[in-house]
Coordinates of C-alpha atoms in Angstrom, one line a residue:
M22 CA -18.1 -7.0 14.5
K23 CA -20.7 -7.5 11.7
D24 CA -21.2 -10.9 10.4
Q25 CA -19.2 -11.5 7.3
A26 CA -21.1 -14.4 5.5
G27 CA -20.8 -14.3 1.6
R28 CA -17.7 -11.9 1.6
H29 CA -14.5 -12.5 0.6
V30 CA -11.6 -11.5 2.2
L31 CA -7.8 -11.4 1.2
V32 CA -5.2 -11.4 4.1
A33 CA -1.7 -10.5 3.0
G34 CA 0.7 -12.0 5.5
G35 CA -1.8 -14.1 6.9
T36 CA 0.2 -17.2 7.9
S37 CA 1.6 -16.0 11.3
G38 CA 0.9 -13.2 13.7
V39 CA -1.9 -10.5 13.1
G40 CA -2.2 -11.7 9.7
L41 CA -3.1 -15.3 11.0
A42 CA -5.1 -14.0 13.8
T43 CA -7.3 -11.8 11.3
A44 CA -7.8 -14.8 8.9
K45 CA -9.1 -16.6 11.7
A46 CA -11.4 -13.8 12.9
F47 CA -12.9 -13.1 9.5
A48 CA -13.2 -17.1 8.9
A49 CA -15.3 -17.1 12.5
L50 CA -17.6 -14.1 11.2
G51 CA -18.5 -16.6 8.1
A52 CA -16.1 -14.7 5.2
E53 CA -14.5 -16.8 2.9
V54 CA -11.0 -16.0 3.3
T55 CA -7.9 -16.3 1.2
V56 CA -4.4 -16.0 2.8
V57 CA -1.3 -15.1 0.8
S58 CA 2.3 -15.1 1.6
R59 CA 5.9 -15.8 0.3
G60 CA 6.2 -19.4 1.6
K61 CA 4.3 -22.6 0.7
E62 CA 4.9 -24.5 3.6
R63 CA 3.9 -21.6 5.6
V64 CA 0.3 -21.0 3.5
D65 CA -0.5 -24.5 3.7
A66 CA -0.1 -24.8 7.2
A67 CA -2.1 -21.6 8.0
V68 CA -5.0 -22.8 5.3
A69 CA -4.9 -26.0 7.9
E70 CA -5.1 -23.9 10.8
I71 CA -8.1 -21.7 9.6
G72 CA -10.4 -24.2 7.9
G73 CA -13.6 -23.3 7.0
G74 CA -12.5 -23.7 3.3
C75 CA -9.8 -20.9 3.6
R76 CA -7.7 -21.1 0.7
G77 CA -4.0 -19.9 0.2
R78 CA -1.7 -18.5 -2.7
V79 CA 1.7 -18.0 -2.4
L80 CA 2.6 -14.8 -3.4
D81 CA 5.7 -12.2 -3.1
L82 CA 4.0 -8.7 -2.7
R83 CA 7.5 -7.1 -3.3
D84 CA 6.8 -8.2 -7.1
A85 CA 4.4 -5.4 -8.3
D86 CA 3.8 -7.7 -11.4
A87 CA 2.9 -10.5 -9.6
V88 CA 0.7 -8.5 -7.2
E89 CA -0.8 -7.1 -10.2
E90 CA -1.4 -10.5 -11.8
F91 CA -2.8 -12.5 -8.9
C92 CA -5.3 -9.3 -8.2
A93 CA -6.9 -8.9 -12.0
P94 CA -9.1 -12.2 -12.2
A95 CA -11.0 -11.6 -9.0
A96 CA -12.6 -8.6 -6.6
F97 CA -12.5 -8.7 -3.1
D98 CA -14.8 -7.2 -0.4
H99 CA -12.1 -7.0 2.1
A100 CA -8.5 -6.6 1.9
V101 CA -5.8 -6.7 4.9
C102 CA -2.2 -6.0 4.8
A103 CA 0.0 -7.4 7.6
T104 CA 2.9 -7.7 6.0
A105 CA 6.3 -7.4 8.6
G106 CA 9.3 -5.6 8.0
A107 CA 11.4 -6.3 11.3
A108 CA 14.8 -4.7 10.3
R109 CA 15.8 -3.0 14.0
G110 CA 18.9 -0.8 14.7
R111 CA 20.1 2.5 14.8
A112 CA 20.4 4.7 11.3
D113 CA 23.9 4.9 11.7
S114 CA 24.5 1.3 12.3
L115 CA 21.5 -0.6 10.7
P116 CA 23.1 -2.1 7.1
L117 CA 21.4 -0.1 4.4
A118 CA 20.5 -3.4 2.8
E119 CA 18.7 -4.7 5.7
A120 CA 16.6 -1.4 5.7
R121 CA 15.8 -1.3 1.9
A122 CA 14.7 -5.3 2.5
A123 CA 12.6 -4.0 5.5
M124 CA 11.1 -0.8 3.1
D125 CA 10.2 -3.3 0.5
S126 CA 8.7 -6.1 2.5
K127 CA 6.3 -3.7 4.7
F128 CA 5.8 -0.4 3.1
W129 CA 6.4 -1.3 -1.0
S130 CA 4.4 -4.9 -0.3
A131 CA 1.7 -2.7 1.1
Y132 CA 1.7 0.2 -1.8
H133 CA 1.4 -2.7 -4.7
L134 CA -1.5 -4.4 -2.9
A135 CA -3.2 -0.9 -2.6
R136 CA -2.7 -0.1 -6.4
S137 CA -3.7 -3.5 -7.8
V138 CA -6.6 -5.3 -5.6
R139 CA -10.0 -4.9 -7.1
L140 CA -12.7 -4.2 -4.3
R141 CA -16.3 -4.4 -4.3
P142 CA -19.0 -1.3 -3.4
G143 CA -18.6 -1.1 0.5
G144 CA -15.4 -3.2 0.6
S145 CA -12.2 -2.1 2.6
L146 CA -8.6 -2.1 2.7
T147 CA -6.8 -2.1 5.9
L148 CA -3.1 -1.8 6.5
V149 CA -1.4 -3.0 9.6
T150 CA 1.3 -0.4 10.6
G151 CA 2.7 0.1 14.3
H152 CA 2.8 2.5 17.1
L153 CA 6.3 3.2 16.3
S154 CA 5.0 5.9 14.0
V155 CA 4.2 8.5 17.0
R156 CA 6.1 6.8 19.7
P157 CA 9.7 6.0 18.2
G158 CA 12.2 4.2 20.7
P159 CA 15.9 3.7 20.4
A160 CA 17.1 2.1 17.4
S161 CA 13.7 2.6 15.7
A162 CA 14.2 4.9 12.9
L163 CA 13.2 2.9 10.2
Q164 CA 10.3 1.1 11.9
S165 CA 8.9 4.7 12.9
A166 CA 9.6 5.9 9.3
V167 CA 8.0 2.9 7.5
N168 CA 4.9 3.2 10.0
G169 CA 4.4 6.7 9.6
A170 CA 4.8 6.6 5.5
L171 CA 2.2 3.6 5.8
E172 CA -0.3 5.7 7.9
S173 CA 0.1 8.9 5.6
L174 CA -0.6 6.6 2.6
V175 CA -3.8 5.6 4.3
R176 CA -5.0 9.2 4.5
A177 CA -4.3 9.7 0.8
L178 CA -5.7 6.4 -0.3
A179 CA -9.1 6.9 1.4
L180 CA -9.7 9.9 -0.8
E181 CA -8.2 8.2 -3.9
L182 CA -9.9 4.8 -3.8
A183 CA -13.2 6.3 -2.2
P184 CA -16.0 5.0 -1.9
V185 CA -13.6 1.9 -0.5
R186 CA -12.5 2.9 2.9
V187 CA -9.0 2.6 4.0
N188 CA -7.6 2.6 7.6
A189 CA -4.6 1.5 9.7
V190 CA -4.5 -0.4 12.6
S191 CA -1.5 0.6 14.7
P192 CA -0.5 -2.0 17.2
G193 CA 1.8 -1.6 20.2
L194 CA 3.6 -4.8 21.6
L195 CA 2.6 -8.2 21.0
R196 CA 3.2 -11.5 21.7
T197 CA 3.7 -12.8 18.5
P198 CA 6.4 -14.9 16.6
L199 CA 8.0 -11.7 15.7
W200 CA 10.0 -11.8 19.2
D201 CA 11.0 -15.4 18.9
S202 CA 14.4 -14.8 17.4
L203 CA 15.0 -12.9 21.5
P204 CA 16.7 -15.6 24.1
A205 CA 13.7 -16.4 26.4
R206 CA 15.1 -14.6 29.1
E207 CA 15.1 -11.1 27.2
R208 CA 11.6 -12.1 25.9
A209 CA 10.2 -12.1 29.0
R210 CA 11.9 -9.1 30.6
M211 CA 10.6 -7.2 27.9
Y212 CA 7.2 -8.3 28.2
T213 CA 7.2 -8.0 31.9
A214 CA 8.7 -4.0 31.8
A215 CA 5.7 -3.3 29.1
E216 CA 3.1 -4.8 31.6
E217 CA 4.2 -2.6 34.3
R218 CA 4.5 0.6 32.1
L219 CA 1.1 0.1 30.0
P220 CA -2.2 1.5 31.4
V221 CA -4.0 -2.1 30.5
G222 CA -1.3 -3.7 32.5
R223 CA -0.9 -6.0 30.0
V224 CA 0.7 -7.2 26.8
G225 CA -1.0 -7.5 23.6
E226 CA -2.1 -10.6 21.7
A227 CA -2.6 -10.8 18.0
S228 CA -6.4 -11.3 18.5
D229 CA -6.8 -8.0 20.1
V230 CA -5.3 -6.5 16.8
A231 CA -7.7 -8.7 14.6
D232 CA -10.8 -8.0 16.6
A233 CA -9.8 -4.1 15.4
I234 CA -9.7 -4.6 11.8
A235 CA -12.7 -6.8 11.5
F236 CA -14.4 -3.6 13.4
L237 CA -13.1 -1.4 10.4
A238 CA -14.1 -3.6 8.1
G239 CA -17.8 -3.8 9.2
N240 CA -18.1 0.2 10.2
G241 CA -19.1 1.6 7.1
Y242 CA -18.5 5.5 8.5
T243 CA -14.6 5.3 9.2
T244 CA -11.8 5.9 6.5
G245 CA -8.6 7.5 6.4
A246 CA -8.2 6.4 10.2
T247 CA -5.3 5.0 11.8
L248 CA -6.6 3.0 15.0
F249 CA -4.2 2.5 17.9
V250 CA -4.3 -1.0 19.4
D251 CA -1.6 -0.7 21.9
G252 CA -2.4 -0.9 25.5
G253 CA -2.1 2.8 25.9
G254 CA 1.5 2.9 24.7
V255 CA 1.3 6.1 22.6
V256 CA 0.2 8.0 26.2
A257 CA 2.0 6.0 28.7
R258 CA 4.8 7.4 30.5

């Protein structure tokens, strides 16, 4: 991972999980970091936790006009979109309102950022997707579709936004607050089952994905790619 001193990095969804870990990783590499998210309390807490002159801004990426207004005044060297859309359920039973809300939160938020953010020459845009795009499971049709759409978007944007580089990082199962709503015993069983199935023998951490994002930002010869950081989940039996 290359030193990022003097670079300005925007991390959308940078207040928890992968986004927060990514903001910390770039700050540790010397970058000036700005995190955006919908809740002021979470933004303030993340800024305090990241330190190093990190700045925060309340921004709802689902609002295209607000995103355009935020992006207009300044250019960034790198931008990362780590917004989540966690609706789970079968296509024939998941309420349509929840499905559309998840699509707004993860796909359209990323699209709004991609169309409005100004990135300096040599810069990069990285979207966080998920390995369900190629390894769907039960009750994951919507998540699979959203992640697949984002990865297709990345390939097209790599052409449209060139020479800015556009990539995706696709995580597998991670120990993040995304799963805090599950009862502790059920969550522990899920992690244990994953550890037994994955070739690496462990569940991923948000920092694993953050390291991959920082790598792609510093690698000037990679664009239009999806990097799977899933412990071998795509190939596991």
